[in-house]
PDB file of C-alpha atoms and ligand atoms in Angstrom:
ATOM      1  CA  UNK A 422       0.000   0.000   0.000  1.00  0.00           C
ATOM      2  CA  UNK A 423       1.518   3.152  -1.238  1.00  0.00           C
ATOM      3  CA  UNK A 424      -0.569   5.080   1.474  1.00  0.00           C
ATOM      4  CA  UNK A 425       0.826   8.548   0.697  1.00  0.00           C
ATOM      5  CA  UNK A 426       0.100   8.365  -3.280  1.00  0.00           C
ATOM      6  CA  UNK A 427      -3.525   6.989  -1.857  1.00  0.00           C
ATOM      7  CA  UNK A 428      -3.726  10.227  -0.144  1.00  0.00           C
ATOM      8  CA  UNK A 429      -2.638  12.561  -2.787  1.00  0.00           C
ATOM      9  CA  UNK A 430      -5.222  10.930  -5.457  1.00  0.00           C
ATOM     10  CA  UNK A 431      -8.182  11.120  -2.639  1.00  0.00           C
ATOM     11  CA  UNK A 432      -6.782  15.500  -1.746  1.00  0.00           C
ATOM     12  CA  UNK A 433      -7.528  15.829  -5.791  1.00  0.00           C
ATOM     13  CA  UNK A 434     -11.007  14.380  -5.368  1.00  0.00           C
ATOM     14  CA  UNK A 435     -12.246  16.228  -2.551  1.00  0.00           C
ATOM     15  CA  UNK A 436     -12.217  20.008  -1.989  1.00  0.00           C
ATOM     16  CA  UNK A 437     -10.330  21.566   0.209  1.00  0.00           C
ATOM     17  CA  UNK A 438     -12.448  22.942   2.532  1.00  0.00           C
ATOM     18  CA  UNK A 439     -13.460  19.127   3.356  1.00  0.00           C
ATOM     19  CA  UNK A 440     -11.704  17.569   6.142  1.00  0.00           C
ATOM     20  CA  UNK A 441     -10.256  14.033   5.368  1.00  0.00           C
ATOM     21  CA  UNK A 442     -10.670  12.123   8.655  1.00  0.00           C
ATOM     22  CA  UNK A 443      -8.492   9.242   8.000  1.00  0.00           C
ATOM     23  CA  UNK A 444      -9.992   6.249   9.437  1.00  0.00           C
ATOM     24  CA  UNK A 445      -6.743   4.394  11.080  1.00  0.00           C
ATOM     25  CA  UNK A 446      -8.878   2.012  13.054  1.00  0.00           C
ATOM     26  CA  UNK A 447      -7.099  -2.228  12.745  1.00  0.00           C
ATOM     27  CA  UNK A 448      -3.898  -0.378  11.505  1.00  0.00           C
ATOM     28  CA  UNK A 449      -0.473  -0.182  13.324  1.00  0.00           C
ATOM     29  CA  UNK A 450       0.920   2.699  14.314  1.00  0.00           C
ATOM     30  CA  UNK A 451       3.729   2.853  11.445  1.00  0.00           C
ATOM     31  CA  UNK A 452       0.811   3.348   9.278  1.00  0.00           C
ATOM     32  CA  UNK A 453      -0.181   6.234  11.101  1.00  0.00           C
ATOM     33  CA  UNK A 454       2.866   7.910  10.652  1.00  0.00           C
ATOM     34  CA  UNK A 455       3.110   7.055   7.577  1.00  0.00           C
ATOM     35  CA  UNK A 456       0.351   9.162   6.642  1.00  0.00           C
ATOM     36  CA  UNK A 457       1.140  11.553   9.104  1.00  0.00           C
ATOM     37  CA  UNK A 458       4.585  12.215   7.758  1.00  0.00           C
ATOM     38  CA  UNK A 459       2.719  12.696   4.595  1.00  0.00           C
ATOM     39  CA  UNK A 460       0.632  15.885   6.229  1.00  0.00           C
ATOM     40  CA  UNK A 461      -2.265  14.200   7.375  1.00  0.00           C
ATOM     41  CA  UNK A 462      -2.898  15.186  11.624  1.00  0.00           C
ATOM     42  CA  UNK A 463      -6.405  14.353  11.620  1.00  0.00           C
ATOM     43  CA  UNK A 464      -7.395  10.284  12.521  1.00  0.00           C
ATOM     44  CA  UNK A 465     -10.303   8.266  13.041  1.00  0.00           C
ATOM     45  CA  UNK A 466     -10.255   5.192  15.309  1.00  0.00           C
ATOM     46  CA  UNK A 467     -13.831   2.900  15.989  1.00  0.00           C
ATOM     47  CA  UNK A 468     -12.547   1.245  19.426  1.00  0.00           C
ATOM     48  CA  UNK A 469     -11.775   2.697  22.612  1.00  0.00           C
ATOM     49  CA  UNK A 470      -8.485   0.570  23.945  1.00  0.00           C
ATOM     50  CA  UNK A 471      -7.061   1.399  21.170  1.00  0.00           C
ATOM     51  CA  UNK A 472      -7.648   4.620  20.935  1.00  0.00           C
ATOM     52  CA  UNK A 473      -6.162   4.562  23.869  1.00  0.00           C
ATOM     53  CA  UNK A 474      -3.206   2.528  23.074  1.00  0.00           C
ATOM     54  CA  UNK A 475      -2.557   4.507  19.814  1.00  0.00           C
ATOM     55  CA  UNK A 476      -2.783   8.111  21.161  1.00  0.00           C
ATOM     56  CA  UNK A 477       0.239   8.081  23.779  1.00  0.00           C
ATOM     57  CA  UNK A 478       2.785   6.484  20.741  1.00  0.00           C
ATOM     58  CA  UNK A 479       2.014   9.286  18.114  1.00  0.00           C
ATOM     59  CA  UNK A 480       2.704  12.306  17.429  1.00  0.00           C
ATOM     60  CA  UNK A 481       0.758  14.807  20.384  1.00  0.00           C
ATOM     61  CA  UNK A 482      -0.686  17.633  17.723  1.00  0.00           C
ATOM     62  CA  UNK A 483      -2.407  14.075  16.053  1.00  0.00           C
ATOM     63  CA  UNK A 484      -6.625  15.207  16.297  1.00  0.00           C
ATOM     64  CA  UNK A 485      -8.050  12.143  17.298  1.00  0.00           C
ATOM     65  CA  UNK A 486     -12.099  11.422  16.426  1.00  0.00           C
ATOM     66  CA  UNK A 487     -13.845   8.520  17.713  1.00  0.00           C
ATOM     67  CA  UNK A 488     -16.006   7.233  15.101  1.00  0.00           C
ATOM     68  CA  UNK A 489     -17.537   3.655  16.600  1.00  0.00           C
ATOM     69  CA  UNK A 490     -19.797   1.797  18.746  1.00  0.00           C
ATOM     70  CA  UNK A 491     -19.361   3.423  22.014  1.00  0.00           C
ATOM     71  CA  UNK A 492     -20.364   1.671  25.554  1.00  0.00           C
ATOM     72  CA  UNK A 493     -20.892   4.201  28.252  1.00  0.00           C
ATOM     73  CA  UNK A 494     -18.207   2.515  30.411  1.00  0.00           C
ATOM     74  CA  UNK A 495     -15.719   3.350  27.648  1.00  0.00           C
ATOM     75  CA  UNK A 496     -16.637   7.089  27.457  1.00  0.00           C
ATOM     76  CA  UNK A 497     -14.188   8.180  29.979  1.00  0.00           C
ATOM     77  CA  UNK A 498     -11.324   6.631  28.002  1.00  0.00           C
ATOM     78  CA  UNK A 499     -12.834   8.236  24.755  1.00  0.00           C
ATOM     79  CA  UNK A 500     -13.208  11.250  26.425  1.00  0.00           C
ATOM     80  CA  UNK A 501      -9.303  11.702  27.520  1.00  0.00           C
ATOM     81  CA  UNK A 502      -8.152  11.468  23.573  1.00  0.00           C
ATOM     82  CA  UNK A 503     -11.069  12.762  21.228  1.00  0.00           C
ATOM     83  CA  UNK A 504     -11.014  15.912  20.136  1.00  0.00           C
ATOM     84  CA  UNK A 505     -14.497  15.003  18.065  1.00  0.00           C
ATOM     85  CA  UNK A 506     -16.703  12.143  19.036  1.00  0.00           C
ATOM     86  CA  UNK A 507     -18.661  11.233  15.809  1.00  0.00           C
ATOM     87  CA  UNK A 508     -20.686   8.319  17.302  1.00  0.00           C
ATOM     88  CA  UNK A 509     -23.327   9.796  20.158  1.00  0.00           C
ATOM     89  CA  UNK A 510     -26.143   7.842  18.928  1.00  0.00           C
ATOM     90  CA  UNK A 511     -28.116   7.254  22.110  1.00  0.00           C
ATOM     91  CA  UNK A 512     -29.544   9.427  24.823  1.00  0.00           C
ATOM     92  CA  UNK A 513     -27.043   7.317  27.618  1.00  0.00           C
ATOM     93  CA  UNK A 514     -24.115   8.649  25.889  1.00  0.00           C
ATOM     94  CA  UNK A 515     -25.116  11.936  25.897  1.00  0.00           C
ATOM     95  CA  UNK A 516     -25.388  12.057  29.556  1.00  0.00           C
ATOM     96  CA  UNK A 517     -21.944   9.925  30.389  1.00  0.00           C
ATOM     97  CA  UNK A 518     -20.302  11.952  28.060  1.00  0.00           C
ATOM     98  CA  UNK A 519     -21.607  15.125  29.527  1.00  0.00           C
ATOM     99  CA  UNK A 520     -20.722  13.549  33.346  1.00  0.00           C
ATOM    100  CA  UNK A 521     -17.063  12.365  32.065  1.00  0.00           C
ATOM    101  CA  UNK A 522     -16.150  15.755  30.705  1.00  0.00           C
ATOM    102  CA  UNK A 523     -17.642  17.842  33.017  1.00  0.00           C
ATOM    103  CA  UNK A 524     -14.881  15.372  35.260  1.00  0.00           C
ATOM    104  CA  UNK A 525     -11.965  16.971  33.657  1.00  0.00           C
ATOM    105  CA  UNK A 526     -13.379  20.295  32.751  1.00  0.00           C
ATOM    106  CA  UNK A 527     -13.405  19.445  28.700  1.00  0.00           C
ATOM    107  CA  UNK A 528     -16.206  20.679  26.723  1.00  0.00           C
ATOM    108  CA  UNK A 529     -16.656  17.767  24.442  1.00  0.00           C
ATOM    109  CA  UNK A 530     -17.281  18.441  20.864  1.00  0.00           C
ATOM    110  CA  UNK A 531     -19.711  15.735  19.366  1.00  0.00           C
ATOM    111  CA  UNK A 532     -21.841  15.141  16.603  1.00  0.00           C
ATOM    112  CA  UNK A 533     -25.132  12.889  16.734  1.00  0.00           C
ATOM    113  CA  UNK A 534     -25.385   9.900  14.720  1.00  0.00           C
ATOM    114  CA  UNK A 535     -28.255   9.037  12.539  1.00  0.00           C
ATOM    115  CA  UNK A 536     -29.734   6.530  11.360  1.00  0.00           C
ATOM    116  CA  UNK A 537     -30.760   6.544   7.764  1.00  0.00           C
ATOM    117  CA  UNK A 538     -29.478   3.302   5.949  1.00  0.00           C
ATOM    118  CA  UNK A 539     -31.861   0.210   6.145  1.00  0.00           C
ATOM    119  CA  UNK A 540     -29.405  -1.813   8.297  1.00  0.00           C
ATOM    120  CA  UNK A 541     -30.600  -3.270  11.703  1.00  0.00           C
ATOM    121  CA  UNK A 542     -27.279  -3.395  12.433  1.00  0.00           C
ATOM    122  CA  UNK A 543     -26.037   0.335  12.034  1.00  0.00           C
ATOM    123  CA  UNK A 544     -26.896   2.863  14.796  1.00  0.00           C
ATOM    124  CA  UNK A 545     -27.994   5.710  15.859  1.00  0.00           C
ATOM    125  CA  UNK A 546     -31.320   8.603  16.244  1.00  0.00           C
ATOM    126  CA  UNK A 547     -33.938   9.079  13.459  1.00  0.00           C
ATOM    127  CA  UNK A 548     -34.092  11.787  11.965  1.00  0.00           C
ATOM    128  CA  UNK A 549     -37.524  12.366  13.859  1.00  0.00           C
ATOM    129  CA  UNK A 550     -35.761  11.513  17.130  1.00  0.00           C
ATOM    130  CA  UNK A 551     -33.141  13.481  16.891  1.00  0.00           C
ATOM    131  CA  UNK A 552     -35.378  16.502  16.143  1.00  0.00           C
ATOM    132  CA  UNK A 553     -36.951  16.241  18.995  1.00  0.00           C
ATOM    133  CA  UNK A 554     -34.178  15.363  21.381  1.00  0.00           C
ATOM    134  CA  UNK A 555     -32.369  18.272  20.603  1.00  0.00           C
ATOM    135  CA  UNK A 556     -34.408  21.156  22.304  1.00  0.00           C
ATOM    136  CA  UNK A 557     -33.016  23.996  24.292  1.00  0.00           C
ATOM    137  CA  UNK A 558     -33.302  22.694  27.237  1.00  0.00           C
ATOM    138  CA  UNK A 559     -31.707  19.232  26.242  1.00  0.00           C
ATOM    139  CA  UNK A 560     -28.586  21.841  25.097  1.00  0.00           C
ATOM    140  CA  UNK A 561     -28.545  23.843  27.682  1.00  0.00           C
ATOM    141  CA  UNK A 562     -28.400  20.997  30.905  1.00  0.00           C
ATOM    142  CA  UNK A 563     -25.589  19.574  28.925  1.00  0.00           C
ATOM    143  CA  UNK A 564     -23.409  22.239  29.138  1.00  0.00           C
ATOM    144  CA  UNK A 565     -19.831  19.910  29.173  1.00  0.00           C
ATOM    145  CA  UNK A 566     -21.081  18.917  25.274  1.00  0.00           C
ATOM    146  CA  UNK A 567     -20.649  20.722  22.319  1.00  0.00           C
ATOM    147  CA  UNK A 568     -23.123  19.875  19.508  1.00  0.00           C
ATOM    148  CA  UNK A 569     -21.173  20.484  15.897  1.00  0.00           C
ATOM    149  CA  UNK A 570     -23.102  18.777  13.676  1.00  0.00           C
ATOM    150  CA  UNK A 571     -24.563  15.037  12.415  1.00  0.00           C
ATOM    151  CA  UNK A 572     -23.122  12.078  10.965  1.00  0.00           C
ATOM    152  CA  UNK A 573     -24.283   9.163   9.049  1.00  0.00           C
ATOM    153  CA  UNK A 574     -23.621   6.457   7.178  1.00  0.00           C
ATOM    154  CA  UNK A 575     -25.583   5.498   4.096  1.00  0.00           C
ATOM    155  CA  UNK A 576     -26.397   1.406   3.417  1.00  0.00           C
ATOM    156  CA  UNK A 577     -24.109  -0.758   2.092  1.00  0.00           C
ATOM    157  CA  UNK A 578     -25.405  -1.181  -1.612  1.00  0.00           C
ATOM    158  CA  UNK A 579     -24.919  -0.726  -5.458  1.00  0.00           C
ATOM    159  CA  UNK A 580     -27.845   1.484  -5.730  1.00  0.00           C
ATOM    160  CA  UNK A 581     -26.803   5.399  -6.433  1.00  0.00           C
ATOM    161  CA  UNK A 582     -29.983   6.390  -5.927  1.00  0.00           C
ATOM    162  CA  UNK A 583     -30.363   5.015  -2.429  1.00  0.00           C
ATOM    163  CA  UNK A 584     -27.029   6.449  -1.096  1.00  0.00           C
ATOM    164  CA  UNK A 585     -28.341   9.427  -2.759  1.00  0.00           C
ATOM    165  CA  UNK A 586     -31.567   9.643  -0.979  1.00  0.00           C
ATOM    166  CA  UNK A 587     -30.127   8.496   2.348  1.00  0.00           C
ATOM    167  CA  UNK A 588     -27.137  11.217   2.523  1.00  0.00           C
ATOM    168  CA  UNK A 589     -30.076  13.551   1.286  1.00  0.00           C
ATOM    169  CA  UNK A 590     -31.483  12.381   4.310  1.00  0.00           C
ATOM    170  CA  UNK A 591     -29.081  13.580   7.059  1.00  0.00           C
ATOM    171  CA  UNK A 592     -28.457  16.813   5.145  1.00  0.00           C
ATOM    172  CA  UNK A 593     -31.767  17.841   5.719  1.00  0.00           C
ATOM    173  CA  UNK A 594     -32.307  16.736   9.346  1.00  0.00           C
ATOM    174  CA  UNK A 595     -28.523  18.910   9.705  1.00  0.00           C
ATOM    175  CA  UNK A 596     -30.548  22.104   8.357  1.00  0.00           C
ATOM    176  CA  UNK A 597     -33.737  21.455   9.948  1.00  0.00           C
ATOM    177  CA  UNK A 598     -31.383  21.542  13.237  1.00  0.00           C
ATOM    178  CA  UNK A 599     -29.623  24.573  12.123  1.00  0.00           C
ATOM    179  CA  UNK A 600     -32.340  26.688  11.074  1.00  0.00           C
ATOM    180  CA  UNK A 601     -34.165  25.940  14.444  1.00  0.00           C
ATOM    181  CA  UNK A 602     -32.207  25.336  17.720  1.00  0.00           C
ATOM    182  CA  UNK A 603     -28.605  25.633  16.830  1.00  0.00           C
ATOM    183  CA  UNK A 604     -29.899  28.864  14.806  1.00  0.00           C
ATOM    184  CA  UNK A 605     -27.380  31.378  17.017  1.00  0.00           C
ATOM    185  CA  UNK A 606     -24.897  28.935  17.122  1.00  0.00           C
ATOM    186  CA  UNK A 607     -21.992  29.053  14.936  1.00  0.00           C
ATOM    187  CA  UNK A 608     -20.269  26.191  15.860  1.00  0.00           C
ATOM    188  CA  UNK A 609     -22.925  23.521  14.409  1.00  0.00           C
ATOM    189  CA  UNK A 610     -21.475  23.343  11.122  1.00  0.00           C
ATOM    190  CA  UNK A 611     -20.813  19.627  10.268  1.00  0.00           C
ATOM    191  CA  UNK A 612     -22.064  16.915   8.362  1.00  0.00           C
ATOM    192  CA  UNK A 613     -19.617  13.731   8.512  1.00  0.00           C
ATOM    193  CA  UNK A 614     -20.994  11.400   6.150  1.00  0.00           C
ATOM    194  CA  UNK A 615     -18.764   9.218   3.313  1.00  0.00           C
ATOM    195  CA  UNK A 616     -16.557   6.218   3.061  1.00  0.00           C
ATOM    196  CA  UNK A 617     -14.204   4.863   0.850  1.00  0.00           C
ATOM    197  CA  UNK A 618     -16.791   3.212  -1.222  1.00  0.00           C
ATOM    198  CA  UNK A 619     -19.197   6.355  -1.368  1.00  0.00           C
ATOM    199  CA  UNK A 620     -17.822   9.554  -0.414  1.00  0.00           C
ATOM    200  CA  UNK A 621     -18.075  11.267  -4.271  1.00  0.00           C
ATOM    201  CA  UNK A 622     -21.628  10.918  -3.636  1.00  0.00           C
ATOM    202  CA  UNK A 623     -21.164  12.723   0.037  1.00  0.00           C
ATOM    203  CA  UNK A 624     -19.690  15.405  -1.463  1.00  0.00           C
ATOM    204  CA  UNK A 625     -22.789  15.998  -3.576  1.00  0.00           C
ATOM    205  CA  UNK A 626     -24.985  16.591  -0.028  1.00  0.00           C
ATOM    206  CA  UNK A 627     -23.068  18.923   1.502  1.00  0.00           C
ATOM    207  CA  UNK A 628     -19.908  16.446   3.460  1.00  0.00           C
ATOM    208  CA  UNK A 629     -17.776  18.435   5.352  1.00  0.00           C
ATOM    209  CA  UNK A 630     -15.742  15.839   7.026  1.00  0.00           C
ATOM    210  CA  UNK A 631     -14.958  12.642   4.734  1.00  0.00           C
ATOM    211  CA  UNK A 632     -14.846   9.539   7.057  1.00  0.00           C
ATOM    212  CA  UNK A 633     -11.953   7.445   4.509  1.00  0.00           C
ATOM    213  CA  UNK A 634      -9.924   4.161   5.645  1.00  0.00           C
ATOM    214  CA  UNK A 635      -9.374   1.375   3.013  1.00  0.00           C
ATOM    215  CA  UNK A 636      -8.749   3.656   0.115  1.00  0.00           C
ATOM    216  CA  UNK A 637      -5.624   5.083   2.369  1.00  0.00           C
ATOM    217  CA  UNK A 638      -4.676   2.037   3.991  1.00  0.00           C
ATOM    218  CA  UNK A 639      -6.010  -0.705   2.503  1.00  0.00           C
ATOM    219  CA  UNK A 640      -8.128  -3.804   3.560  1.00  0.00           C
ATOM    220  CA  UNK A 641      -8.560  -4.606   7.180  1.00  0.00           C
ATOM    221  CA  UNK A 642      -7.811  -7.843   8.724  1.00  0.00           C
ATOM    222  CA  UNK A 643     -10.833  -8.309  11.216  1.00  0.00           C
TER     223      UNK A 643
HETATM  224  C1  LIG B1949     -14.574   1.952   9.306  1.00  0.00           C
HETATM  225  C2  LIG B1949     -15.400   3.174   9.197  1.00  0.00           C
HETATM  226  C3  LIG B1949     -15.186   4.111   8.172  1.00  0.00           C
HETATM  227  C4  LIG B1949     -14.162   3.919   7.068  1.00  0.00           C
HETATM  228  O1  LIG B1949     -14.576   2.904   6.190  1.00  0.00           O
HETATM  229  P1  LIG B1949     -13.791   2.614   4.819  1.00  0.00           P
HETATM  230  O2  LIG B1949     -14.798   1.906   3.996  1.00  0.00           O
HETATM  231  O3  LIG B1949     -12.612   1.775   5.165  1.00  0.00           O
HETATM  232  O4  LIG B1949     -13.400   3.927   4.236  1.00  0.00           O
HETATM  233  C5  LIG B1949     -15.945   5.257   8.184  1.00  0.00           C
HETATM  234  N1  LIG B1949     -16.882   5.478   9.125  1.00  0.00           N
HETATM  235  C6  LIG B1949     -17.123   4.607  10.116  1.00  0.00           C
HETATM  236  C7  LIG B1949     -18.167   4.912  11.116  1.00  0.00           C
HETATM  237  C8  LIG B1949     -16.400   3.422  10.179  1.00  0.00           C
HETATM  238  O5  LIG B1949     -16.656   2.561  11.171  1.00  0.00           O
END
């Protein structure tokens, strides 16, 4: 895997106001710095130990985003290293992660995860859900979280149309949010949706973080 020629071909197919997470997640650390020494400094890793494990051996100006299942027992470890947590898709994570940070005086930057794909398996709030969730008063007694934005993943399938429709989906449950309660606030400004297999399509509907792993690094062994 010739991961820094992976990254230059993915910089010239995404804009540059797009932030490339790369998704280091079942990779060793050399790989890290592999892409590292080719520029990158922002990473995504999916479980907590080793996040955990990871963090301390890299470089320390390395933004870390935790992008996977996420048991409430693990928050405080994901807590310590994330700079963004991508994955708060139920209401028990929102109050760890508020309890865990308001431990060590962070204020936690996180997006909500939907739910869009027609997967059992994937994760996350509705679209309807998360609408209603997200009040003023939910925001304001979580004061230890900061809300940036919503990410999603669209099914795994051949059909355009439906990863299309589905990133459609989560862009309009992002403005629906930002045109009502995060209206005065600045900071929610992201949509994380796209993979290796169907970020071109994310970029159509409004991606502002690209969520990329196999196309830098290649296949995982898992
Ligand atoms: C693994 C993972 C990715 C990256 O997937 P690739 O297909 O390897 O690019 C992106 N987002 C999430 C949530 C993941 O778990």
């Amino acid at each position: 895997m010739d991961i820094a020629h992976n990254l230059q071909a993915i910089h010239a197919s995404i804009p540059p106001h797009v932030k490339l997470l790369c998704v280091s997640k079942f990779h060793p650390a050399e790989a890290i710095l592999e892409a590292y020494n080719a520029g990158e400094r922002c990473f995504g890793e999916s479980r907590p130990q080793e996040l955990q494990q990871k963090a301390p051996q890299l470089p320390a100006d390395i933004e870390w985003h935790f992008i996977g299942n996420l048991q409430t027992n693990k928050v405080k470890t994901v807590v310590q290293h994330a700079s963004l947590i991508h994955s708060v898709a139920n209401i028990r994570l929102f109050d760890q992660i508020e309890k865990d940070a308001a431990k060590i005086d962070k204020i936690q930057d996180v997006l909500i995860e939907l739910h869009v794909a027609d997967e059992e398996t994937k994760q996350g709030f509705t679209p309807q859900e998360a609408t209603s969730l997200l009040t003023p008063d939910f925001v304001a007694t979580h004061p230890h979280i900061r809300l940036r934005g919503v990410m999603g993943m669209a099914s795994l399938t051949d059909n355009e149309a439906q990863i299309h429709s589905e990133f459609e989906t989560i862009r309009e449950c992002f403005n629906t949010l930002k045109n009502t309660v995060f209206a005065d606030k600045a900071e929610f400004d992201q949509i994380s949706i796209g993979m290796s297999g169907d970020y071109p399509i994310a970029l159509e509907h409004g991606a502002t973080i690209v969520r990329i792993g196999s196309a830098i690094f290649g296949n995982r062994n898992y």
